[in-house]
Amino acid sequence: MKELLERLAEECFPYTNQGEVANYIPELAKANPDALGIYIISEDGKHHFAGESMHSFTIQSIVKPILLLLALSDNGIDSVGERVGVEATGKPFDAINVSDLRLDSHHLNPMVNMGAIVMCTLIKGSTYQEKFERILELIRELAGNPEIGIEEAVYRSEKSCGSKNRALAYLLKSYGMLNDDVEDVLDCYFKACSIAVTCKDLANIGFVLANRGCKPMTNERIVPSEYARYVNAILMTCGMYDGSGEFALRVGVPAKSGVGGGIMAVVPGKMGIGIYSPALDKKGNSVAGIQLLERVSRELQLSIF
Ligand code: GLU
């Protein structure tokens, strides 16, 4: 497996030239576009990796499935479903999903920003700092890594340039879909996006989702299986922004990408995979990362279709 991953990573390395690192958050523009890493945890609990698999980067949108898991644990499926819909928006992650000058919960999806911002309000905690600490705690538990924390520079950069997210949050507020103070909610959202992870962390989190809520090897339950199933279904239909349909054809497993260059893939019953390569396509997905996942999926016959 090691040789296979090394060969595939080498084959995909030239694709790092075909994307651009995100620059709408100035701090993200400092990433090295040439980096490429992969980490896989397989069902026998074995770890396999190649390239820059231990490089630390910010989780960005890959935090959205974790916000969803926590919101589900705190409120249950029905109550979350009433506030945030599940249909793919088919639009970019920061799109304003208003149709006929009306905004309602069916226009939201947990994997795009408006839905994720509402998700922060659904997480229990007496302050937004407390809510954030619960998000961080769950990520540490899912990843089995108590050292995970936030990358302060990215957090500050995102907070100081977050006009689009502020616009989305105020729009939600104007439609009565967000009751708390916008700055408090967004502070929690920006901090959550700035949590620093490695491919190994993403592989561990992906494995728990693939294993219906239980950790590798010990099978210790972290989240109820029905919530893992809910999250995986939404990842399959909307995890890769408005590129989710093509990704389903090319790779064929639930996955979530982030503008930091990460991809977390969930191979149901089989594997958790973490990928890092920060040069992105126009939709915000890692170019070399998808190429690598496509080859890994083909070689190991991972597509669920
Ligand atoms: N923090 C980013 C934002 O809201 C997350 C975007 C992403 O990774 O898709 O702009």
mmCIF file of C-alpha atoms and ligand atoms in Angstrom:
data_model
loop_
_atom_site.group_PDB
_atom_site.id
_atom_site.type_symbol
_atom_site.label_atom_id
_atom_site.label_comp_id
_atom_site.label_asym_id
_atom_site.label_seq_id
_atom_site.Cartn_x
_atom_site.Cartn_y
_atom_site.Cartn_z
ATOM 1 C CA MET A 1 0.000 0.000 0.000
ATOM 2 C CA LYS A 2 2.839 2.408 0.856
ATOM 3 C CA GLU A 3 4.381 1.938 -2.617
ATOM 4 C CA LEU A 4 0.974 2.395 -4.241
ATOM 5 C CA LEU A 5 0.321 5.683 -2.393
ATOM 6 C CA GLU A 6 3.807 6.967 -3.142
ATOM 7 C CA ARG A 7 3.454 6.130 -6.831
ATOM 8 C CA LEU A 8 0.004 7.722 -7.099
ATOM 9 C CA ALA A 9 1.111 10.839 -5.195
ATOM 10 C CA GLU A 10 4.056 11.220 -7.559
ATOM 11 C CA GLU A 11 1.771 10.810 -10.580
ATOM 12 C CA CYS A 12 -0.578 13.493 -9.244
ATOM 13 C CA PHE A 13 2.091 15.954 -8.159
ATOM 14 C CA PRO A 14 2.080 17.845 -11.542
ATOM 15 C CA TYR A 15 -1.597 18.719 -10.957
ATOM 16 C CA THR A 16 -0.578 21.001 -8.082
ATOM 17 C CA ASN A 17 0.345 23.497 -10.850
ATOM 18 C CA GLN A 18 -3.183 23.546 -12.187
ATOM 19 C CA GLY A 19 -4.878 25.252 -9.256
ATOM 20 C CA GLU A 20 -4.580 28.417 -7.185
ATOM 21 C CA VAL A 21 -4.322 28.686 -3.413
ATOM 22 C CA ALA A 22 -7.288 30.492 -1.813
ATOM 23 C CA ASN A 23 -6.558 34.185 -1.415
ATOM 24 C CA TYR A 24 -9.865 35.668 -0.260
ATOM 25 C CA ILE A 25 -8.554 34.989 3.247
ATOM 26 C CA PRO A 26 -5.111 36.680 2.981
ATOM 27 C CA GLU A 27 -3.408 34.297 5.393
ATOM 28 C CA LEU A 28 -4.392 31.263 3.271
ATOM 29 C CA ALA A 29 -2.559 32.770 0.288
ATOM 30 C CA LYS A 30 0.724 31.964 2.069
ATOM 31 C CA ALA A 31 0.247 28.197 1.587
ATOM 32 C CA ASN A 32 2.782 26.333 -0.566
ATOM 33 C CA PRO A 33 0.831 25.340 -3.724
ATOM 34 C CA ASP A 34 3.199 22.396 -4.388
ATOM 35 C CA ALA A 35 2.288 20.425 -1.281
ATOM 36 C CA LEU A 36 0.497 17.083 -1.618
ATOM 37 C CA GLY A 37 -0.123 14.519 1.120
ATOM 38 C CA ILE A 38 -2.417 11.572 1.849
ATOM 39 C CA TYR A 39 -3.158 9.511 4.971
ATOM 40 C CA ILE A 40 -5.389 6.430 5.023
ATOM 41 C CA ILE A 41 -6.672 4.420 7.969
ATOM 42 C CA SER A 42 -8.001 1.082 6.768
ATOM 43 C CA GLU A 43 -10.572 -1.214 8.361
ATOM 44 C CA ASP A 44 -7.876 -3.399 9.963
ATOM 45 C CA GLY A 45 -6.718 -0.245 11.807
ATOM 46 C CA LYS A 46 -3.524 0.048 9.719
ATOM 47 C CA HIS A 47 -2.158 3.476 8.810
ATOM 48 C CA HIS A 48 -0.801 4.245 5.323
ATOM 49 C CA PHE A 49 0.566 7.583 4.145
ATOM 50 C CA ALA A 50 2.614 9.401 1.530
ATOM 51 C CA GLY A 51 3.809 12.947 0.838
ATOM 52 C CA GLU A 52 3.138 15.800 3.243
ATOM 53 C CA SER A 53 0.649 13.875 5.349
ATOM 54 C CA MET A 54 1.705 15.497 8.632
ATOM 55 C CA HIS A 55 1.646 19.095 7.398
ATOM 56 C CA SER A 56 -0.728 21.245 9.467
ATOM 57 C CA PHE A 57 -3.400 23.329 7.688
ATOM 58 C CA THR A 58 -6.737 24.856 8.627
ATOM 59 C CA ILE A 59 -9.802 22.641 8.461
ATOM 60 C CA GLN A 60 -12.046 25.354 6.897
ATOM 61 C CA SER A 61 -15.263 23.860 5.497
ATOM 62 C CA ILE A 62 -14.356 20.344 6.636
ATOM 63 C CA VAL A 63 -15.537 21.534 10.044
ATOM 64 C CA LYS A 64 -19.095 21.681 8.651
ATOM 65 C CA PRO A 65 -19.815 17.943 9.079
ATOM 66 C CA ILE A 66 -18.585 18.256 12.672
ATOM 67 C CA LEU A 67 -20.851 21.245 13.341
ATOM 68 C CA LEU A 68 -23.669 19.122 11.935
ATOM 69 C CA LEU A 69 -22.801 16.130 14.142
ATOM 70 C CA LEU A 70 -22.815 18.319 17.231
ATOM 71 C CA ALA A 71 -26.044 20.104 16.263
ATOM 72 C CA LEU A 72 -27.680 16.678 15.719
ATOM 73 C CA SER A 73 -26.404 15.374 19.066
ATOM 74 C CA ASP A 74 -27.724 18.466 20.858
ATOM 75 C CA ASN A 75 -31.103 18.757 19.121
ATOM 76 C CA GLY A 76 -31.982 15.544 17.278
ATOM 77 C CA ILE A 77 -32.652 15.031 13.558
ATOM 78 C CA ASP A 78 -36.146 16.551 13.347
ATOM 79 C CA SER A 79 -35.268 19.777 15.032
ATOM 80 C CA VAL A 80 -32.080 20.301 12.964
ATOM 81 C CA GLY A 81 -33.975 19.419 9.774
ATOM 82 C CA GLU A 82 -36.563 22.108 10.524
ATOM 83 C CA ARG A 83 -33.867 24.794 10.704
ATOM 84 C CA VAL A 84 -31.519 23.691 7.901
ATOM 85 C CA GLY A 85 -32.580 21.737 4.814
ATOM 86 C CA VAL A 86 -30.697 18.898 3.137
ATOM 87 C CA GLU A 87 -31.027 19.537 -0.591
ATOM 88 C CA ALA A 88 -27.895 20.387 -2.577
ATOM 89 C CA THR A 89 -27.844 24.080 -3.413
ATOM 90 C CA GLY A 90 -25.757 23.522 -6.558
ATOM 91 C CA LYS A 91 -24.189 26.890 -5.778
ATOM 92 C CA PRO A 92 -20.830 28.031 -4.376
ATOM 93 C CA PHE A 93 -20.253 27.664 -0.623
ATOM 94 C CA ASP A 94 -20.796 31.349 0.117
ATOM 95 C CA ALA A 95 -23.739 31.880 -2.245
ATOM 96 C CA ILE A 96 -26.789 33.827 -1.171
ATOM 97 C CA ASN A 97 -29.529 31.249 -1.585
ATOM 98 C CA VAL A 98 -32.617 33.364 -1.871
ATOM 99 C CA SER A 99 -35.306 32.493 -4.346
ATOM 100 C CA ASP A 100 -38.186 34.834 -5.133
ATOM 101 C CA LEU A 101 -36.824 37.268 -2.531
ATOM 102 C CA ARG A 102 -37.680 34.822 0.203
ATOM 103 C CA LEU A 103 -35.301 32.805 2.350
ATOM 104 C CA ASP A 104 -36.364 29.756 4.301
ATOM 105 C CA SER A 105 -34.763 26.711 5.859
ATOM 106 C CA HIS A 106 -35.101 24.665 2.636
ATOM 107 C CA HIS A 107 -32.688 27.051 0.940
ATOM 108 C CA LEU A 108 -30.026 26.192 3.498
ATOM 109 C CA ASN A 109 -27.751 23.169 3.589
ATOM 110 C CA PRO A 110 -25.329 22.249 6.406
ATOM 111 C CA MET A 111 -22.398 22.096 3.931
ATOM 112 C CA VAL A 112 -22.688 25.690 2.700
ATOM 113 C CA ASN A 113 -21.932 28.768 4.782
ATOM 114 C CA MET A 114 -25.461 29.937 5.566
ATOM 115 C CA GLY A 115 -26.429 26.511 6.872
ATOM 116 C CA ALA A 116 -23.175 26.158 8.812
ATOM 117 C CA ILE A 117 -23.651 29.573 10.433
ATOM 118 C CA VAL A 118 -27.142 28.517 11.606
ATOM 119 C CA MET A 119 -25.588 25.237 12.804
ATOM 120 C CA CYS A 120 -23.346 27.234 15.185
ATOM 121 C CA THR A 121 -26.465 28.724 16.792
ATOM 122 C CA LEU A 122 -27.938 25.225 17.327
ATOM 123 C CA ILE A 123 -24.910 23.927 19.261
ATOM 124 C CA LYS A 124 -25.487 24.072 23.009
ATOM 125 C CA GLY A 125 -23.396 26.334 25.239
ATOM 126 C CA SER A 126 -24.097 29.369 27.422
ATOM 127 C CA THR A 127 -21.666 31.510 25.388
ATOM 128 C CA TYR A 128 -20.271 31.255 21.865
ATOM 129 C CA GLN A 129 -16.845 30.611 23.392
ATOM 130 C CA GLU A 130 -18.337 27.605 25.198
ATOM 131 C CA LYS A 131 -19.955 26.381 21.959
ATOM 132 C CA PHE A 132 -16.598 26.708 20.205
ATOM 133 C CA GLU A 133 -14.857 24.759 22.970
ATOM 134 C CA ARG A 134 -17.369 21.926 22.513
ATOM 135 C CA ILE A 135 -16.660 21.890 18.738
ATOM 136 C CA LEU A 136 -12.910 21.732 19.421
ATOM 137 C CA GLU A 137 -13.421 18.999 22.014
ATOM 138 C CA LEU A 138 -15.433 16.856 19.565
ATOM 139 C CA ILE A 139 -12.796 17.291 16.837
ATOM 140 C CA ARG A 140 -10.051 16.249 19.258
ATOM 141 C CA GLU A 141 -12.062 13.205 20.244
ATOM 142 C CA LEU A 142 -12.928 12.192 16.661
ATOM 143 C CA ALA A 143 -9.306 12.663 15.574
ATOM 144 C CA GLY A 144 -7.899 11.035 18.728
ATOM 145 C CA ASN A 145 -5.588 14.034 19.042
ATOM 146 C CA PRO A 146 -5.826 16.207 22.171
ATOM 147 C CA GLU A 147 -3.228 18.639 20.747
ATOM 148 C CA ILE A 148 -5.533 20.083 18.059
ATOM 149 C CA GLY A 149 -6.024 23.848 18.380
ATOM 150 C CA ILE A 150 -6.648 26.888 16.195
ATOM 151 C CA GLU A 151 -4.260 28.698 13.871
ATOM 152 C CA GLU A 152 -4.527 32.212 15.298
ATOM 153 C CA ALA A 153 -3.214 34.043 12.208
ATOM 154 C CA VAL A 154 -5.835 32.446 9.929
ATOM 155 C CA TYR A 155 -8.589 33.119 12.482
ATOM 156 C CA ARG A 156 -7.641 36.817 12.698
ATOM 157 C CA SER A 157 -7.280 37.070 8.915
ATOM 158 C CA GLU A 158 -10.686 35.473 8.317
ATOM 159 C CA LYS A 159 -12.378 37.598 10.979
ATOM 160 C CA SER A 160 -10.964 40.826 9.580
ATOM 161 C CA CYS A 161 -11.970 40.000 5.976
ATOM 162 C CA GLY A 162 -15.277 38.260 6.655
ATOM 163 C CA SER A 163 -17.628 40.746 4.977
ATOM 164 C CA LYS A 164 -19.341 38.095 2.827
ATOM 165 C CA ASN A 165 -20.031 35.867 5.825
ATOM 166 C CA ARG A 166 -21.289 38.923 7.743
ATOM 167 C CA ALA A 167 -23.641 39.683 4.846
ATOM 168 C CA LEU A 168 -24.922 36.087 4.886
ATOM 169 C CA ALA A 169 -25.421 36.175 8.665
ATOM 170 C CA TYR A 170 -27.291 39.504 8.596
ATOM 171 C CA LEU A 171 -29.490 38.178 5.806
ATOM 172 C CA LEU A 172 -30.332 35.165 7.996
ATOM 173 C CA LYS A 173 -31.068 37.551 10.853
ATOM 174 C CA SER A 174 -33.355 39.683 8.703
ATOM 175 C CA TYR A 175 -35.411 36.572 7.903
ATOM 176 C CA GLY A 176 -35.639 35.617 11.592
ATOM 177 C CA MET A 177 -33.381 32.584 11.089
ATOM 178 C CA LEU A 178 -30.602 33.731 13.414
ATOM 179 C CA ASN A 179 -31.487 35.341 16.714
ATOM 180 C CA ASP A 180 -28.137 35.821 18.431
ATOM 181 C CA ASP A 181 -25.573 38.558 17.968
ATOM 182 C CA VAL A 182 -24.042 38.182 14.489
ATOM 183 C CA GLU A 183 -20.472 38.922 15.644
ATOM 184 C CA ASP A 184 -20.695 36.318 18.420
ATOM 185 C CA VAL A 185 -21.995 33.647 16.046
ATOM 186 C CA LEU A 186 -19.403 34.451 13.378
ATOM 187 C CA ASP A 187 -16.575 34.521 15.897
ATOM 188 C CA CYS A 188 -17.451 30.897 16.704
ATOM 189 C CA TYR A 189 -17.723 30.024 12.976
ATOM 190 C CA PHE A 190 -14.389 31.708 12.086
ATOM 191 C CA LYS A 191 -12.615 29.995 14.990
ATOM 192 C CA ALA A 192 -14.097 26.639 13.974
ATOM 193 C CA CYS A 193 -12.845 27.114 10.372
ATOM 194 C CA SER A 194 -9.360 27.992 11.710
ATOM 195 C CA ILE A 195 -8.820 24.738 13.599
ATOM 196 C CA ALA A 196 -5.483 23.285 12.443
ATOM 197 C CA VAL A 197 -5.397 19.627 11.389
ATOM 198 C CA THR A 198 -3.219 17.192 9.433
ATOM 199 C CA CYS A 199 -4.169 14.512 6.881
ATOM 200 C CA LYS A 200 -3.868 12.005 9.754
ATOM 201 C CA ASP A 201 -6.470 13.913 11.801
ATOM 202 C CA LEU A 202 -8.852 13.988 8.816
ATOM 203 C CA ALA A 203 -8.308 10.260 8.202
ATOM 204 C CA ASN A 204 -9.212 9.533 11.828
ATOM 205 C CA ILE A 205 -12.352 11.689 11.689
ATOM 206 C CA GLY A 206 -13.306 10.141 8.331
ATOM 207 C CA PHE A 207 -12.793 6.675 9.780
ATOM 208 C CA VAL A 208 -15.258 7.334 12.628
ATOM 209 C CA LEU A 209 -17.854 8.441 10.056
ATOM 210 C CA ALA A 210 -17.053 5.388 7.868
ATOM 211 C CA ASN A 211 -17.408 3.156 10.930
ATOM 212 C CA ARG A 212 -20.906 4.569 11.700
ATOM 213 C CA GLY A 213 -19.740 6.632 14.669
ATOM 214 C CA CYS A 214 -17.128 4.354 16.292
ATOM 215 C CA LYS A 215 -13.355 4.748 16.642
ATOM 216 C CA PRO A 216 -10.885 2.529 14.796
ATOM 217 C CA MET A 217 -9.718 -0.635 16.600
ATOM 218 C CA THR A 218 -11.391 -0.052 20.001
ATOM 219 C CA ASN A 219 -14.809 0.469 18.374
ATOM 220 C CA GLU A 220 -15.606 2.956 21.144
ATOM 221 C CA ARG A 221 -18.758 4.856 20.141
ATOM 222 C CA ILE A 222 -18.362 8.625 19.776
ATOM 223 C CA VAL A 223 -21.565 9.536 17.938
ATOM 224 C CA PRO A 224 -24.811 7.607 17.354
ATOM 225 C CA SER A 225 -24.798 5.666 14.074
ATOM 226 C CA GLU A 226 -27.928 7.445 12.795
ATOM 227 C CA TYR A 227 -26.106 10.796 12.993
ATOM 228 C CA ALA A 228 -23.045 9.426 11.173
ATOM 229 C CA ARG A 229 -25.398 8.088 8.484
ATOM 230 C CA TYR A 230 -27.133 11.497 8.195
ATOM 231 C CA VAL A 231 -23.805 13.302 7.801
ATOM 232 C CA ASN A 232 -22.432 10.787 5.265
ATOM 233 C CA ALA A 233 -25.546 11.092 3.097
ATOM 234 C CA ILE A 234 -25.201 14.880 3.005
ATOM 235 C CA LEU A 235 -21.468 14.620 2.269
ATOM 236 C CA MET A 236 -22.277 12.408 -0.715
ATOM 237 C CA THR A 237 -24.697 14.929 -2.218
ATOM 238 C CA CYS A 238 -23.085 18.250 -1.238
ATOM 239 C CA GLY A 239 -19.670 17.724 0.395
ATOM 240 C CA MET A 240 -17.606 18.901 -2.580
ATOM 241 C CA TYR A 241 -19.383 22.231 -3.128
ATOM 242 C CA ASP A 242 -21.049 22.509 -6.533
ATOM 243 C CA GLY A 243 -18.624 19.853 -7.822
ATOM 244 C CA SER A 244 -20.296 17.065 -5.823
ATOM 245 C CA GLY A 245 -21.962 15.386 -8.820
ATOM 246 C CA GLU A 246 -18.748 15.083 -10.788
ATOM 247 C CA PHE A 247 -16.910 13.929 -7.661
ATOM 248 C CA ALA A 248 -19.528 11.188 -7.160
ATOM 249 C CA LEU A 249 -18.769 9.959 -10.679
ATOM 250 C CA ARG A 250 -14.999 10.208 -10.424
ATOM 251 C CA VAL A 251 -14.434 9.051 -6.817
ATOM 252 C CA GLY A 252 -17.776 7.785 -5.526
ATOM 253 C CA VAL A 253 -17.522 8.147 -1.749
ATOM 254 C CA PRO A 254 -18.839 10.742 0.739
ATOM 255 C CA ALA A 255 -16.249 13.499 1.202
ATOM 256 C CA LYS A 256 -15.819 17.094 2.318
ATOM 257 C CA SER A 257 -13.325 19.626 1.044
ATOM 258 C CA GLY A 258 -12.165 22.933 2.494
ATOM 259 C CA VAL A 259 -10.512 26.003 0.999
ATOM 260 C CA GLY A 260 -7.431 25.283 3.141
ATOM 261 C CA GLY A 261 -6.724 22.451 0.660
ATOM 262 C CA GLY A 262 -7.950 19.531 2.746
ATOM 263 C CA ILE A 263 -10.315 16.730 1.731
ATOM 264 C CA MET A 264 -11.762 14.226 4.173
ATOM 265 C CA ALA A 265 -13.119 11.096 2.478
ATOM 266 C CA VAL A 266 -15.339 8.499 4.113
ATOM 267 C CA VAL A 267 -15.319 5.009 2.611
ATOM 268 C CA PRO A 268 -18.301 3.396 4.349
ATOM 269 C CA GLY A 269 -17.327 0.376 6.423
ATOM 270 C CA LYS A 270 -13.774 0.511 5.076
ATOM 271 C CA MET A 271 -11.600 3.596 5.441
ATOM 272 C CA GLY A 272 -11.013 7.166 6.499
ATOM 273 C CA ILE A 273 -8.848 9.229 4.145
ATOM 274 C CA GLY A 274 -7.236 12.649 4.654
ATOM 275 C CA ILE A 275 -5.727 14.600 1.762
ATOM 276 C CA TYR A 276 -3.882 17.908 1.617
ATOM 277 C CA SER A 277 -2.984 19.965 -1.422
ATOM 278 C CA PRO A 278 -3.885 23.668 -1.283
ATOM 279 C CA ALA A 279 -4.016 24.558 -4.998
ATOM 280 C CA LEU A 280 -7.756 24.716 -5.695
ATOM 281 C CA ASP A 281 -9.990 24.635 -8.761
ATOM 282 C CA LYS A 282 -12.586 27.365 -9.416
ATOM 283 C CA LYS A 283 -15.131 25.602 -7.189
ATOM 284 C CA GLY A 284 -12.777 25.531 -4.184
ATOM 285 C CA ASN A 285 -11.729 21.862 -4.379
ATOM 286 C CA SER A 286 -8.110 20.694 -4.295
ATOM 287 C CA VAL A 287 -7.066 19.853 -7.888
ATOM 288 C CA ALA A 288 -4.263 17.375 -7.119
ATOM 289 C CA GLY A 289 -6.242 16.104 -4.119
ATOM 290 C CA ILE A 290 -9.180 15.021 -6.294
ATOM 291 C CA GLN A 291 -6.823 13.494 -8.864
ATOM 292 C CA LEU A 292 -5.148 11.479 -6.114
ATOM 293 C CA LEU A 293 -8.449 10.372 -4.577
ATOM 294 C CA GLU A 294 -9.746 9.358 -7.996
ATOM 295 C CA ARG A 295 -6.722 7.125 -8.595
ATOM 296 C CA VAL A 296 -6.838 5.658 -5.075
ATOM 297 C CA SER A 297 -10.541 4.944 -5.500
ATOM 298 C CA ARG A 298 -9.970 3.247 -8.870
ATOM 299 C CA GLU A 299 -7.002 1.138 -7.699
ATOM 300 C CA LEU A 300 -8.675 0.029 -4.461
ATOM 301 C CA GLN A 301 -12.210 -0.122 -5.934
ATOM 302 C CA LEU A 302 -13.647 2.192 -3.333
ATOM 303 C CA SER A 303 -16.593 3.734 -5.208
ATOM 304 C CA ILE A 304 -19.863 2.796 -3.538
ATOM 305 C CA PHE A 305 -21.616 2.807 -6.930
HETATM 306 N N1 GLU B 1 -13.951 29.816 6.372
HETATM 307 C C1 GLU B 1 -14.359 29.691 5.051
HETATM 308 C C2 GLU B 1 -15.455 30.665 4.731
HETATM 309 O O1 GLU B 1 -16.488 30.669 5.321
HETATM 310 C C3 GLU B 1 -14.765 28.290 4.779
HETATM 311 C C4 GLU B 1 -14.920 28.129 3.355
HETATM 312 C C5 GLU B 1 -14.631 26.772 2.830
HETATM 313 O O2 GLU B 1 -13.684 26.069 3.206
HETATM 314 O O3 GLU B 1 -15.428 26.422 1.968
HETATM 315 O O4 GLU B 1 -15.311 31.488 3.890
#
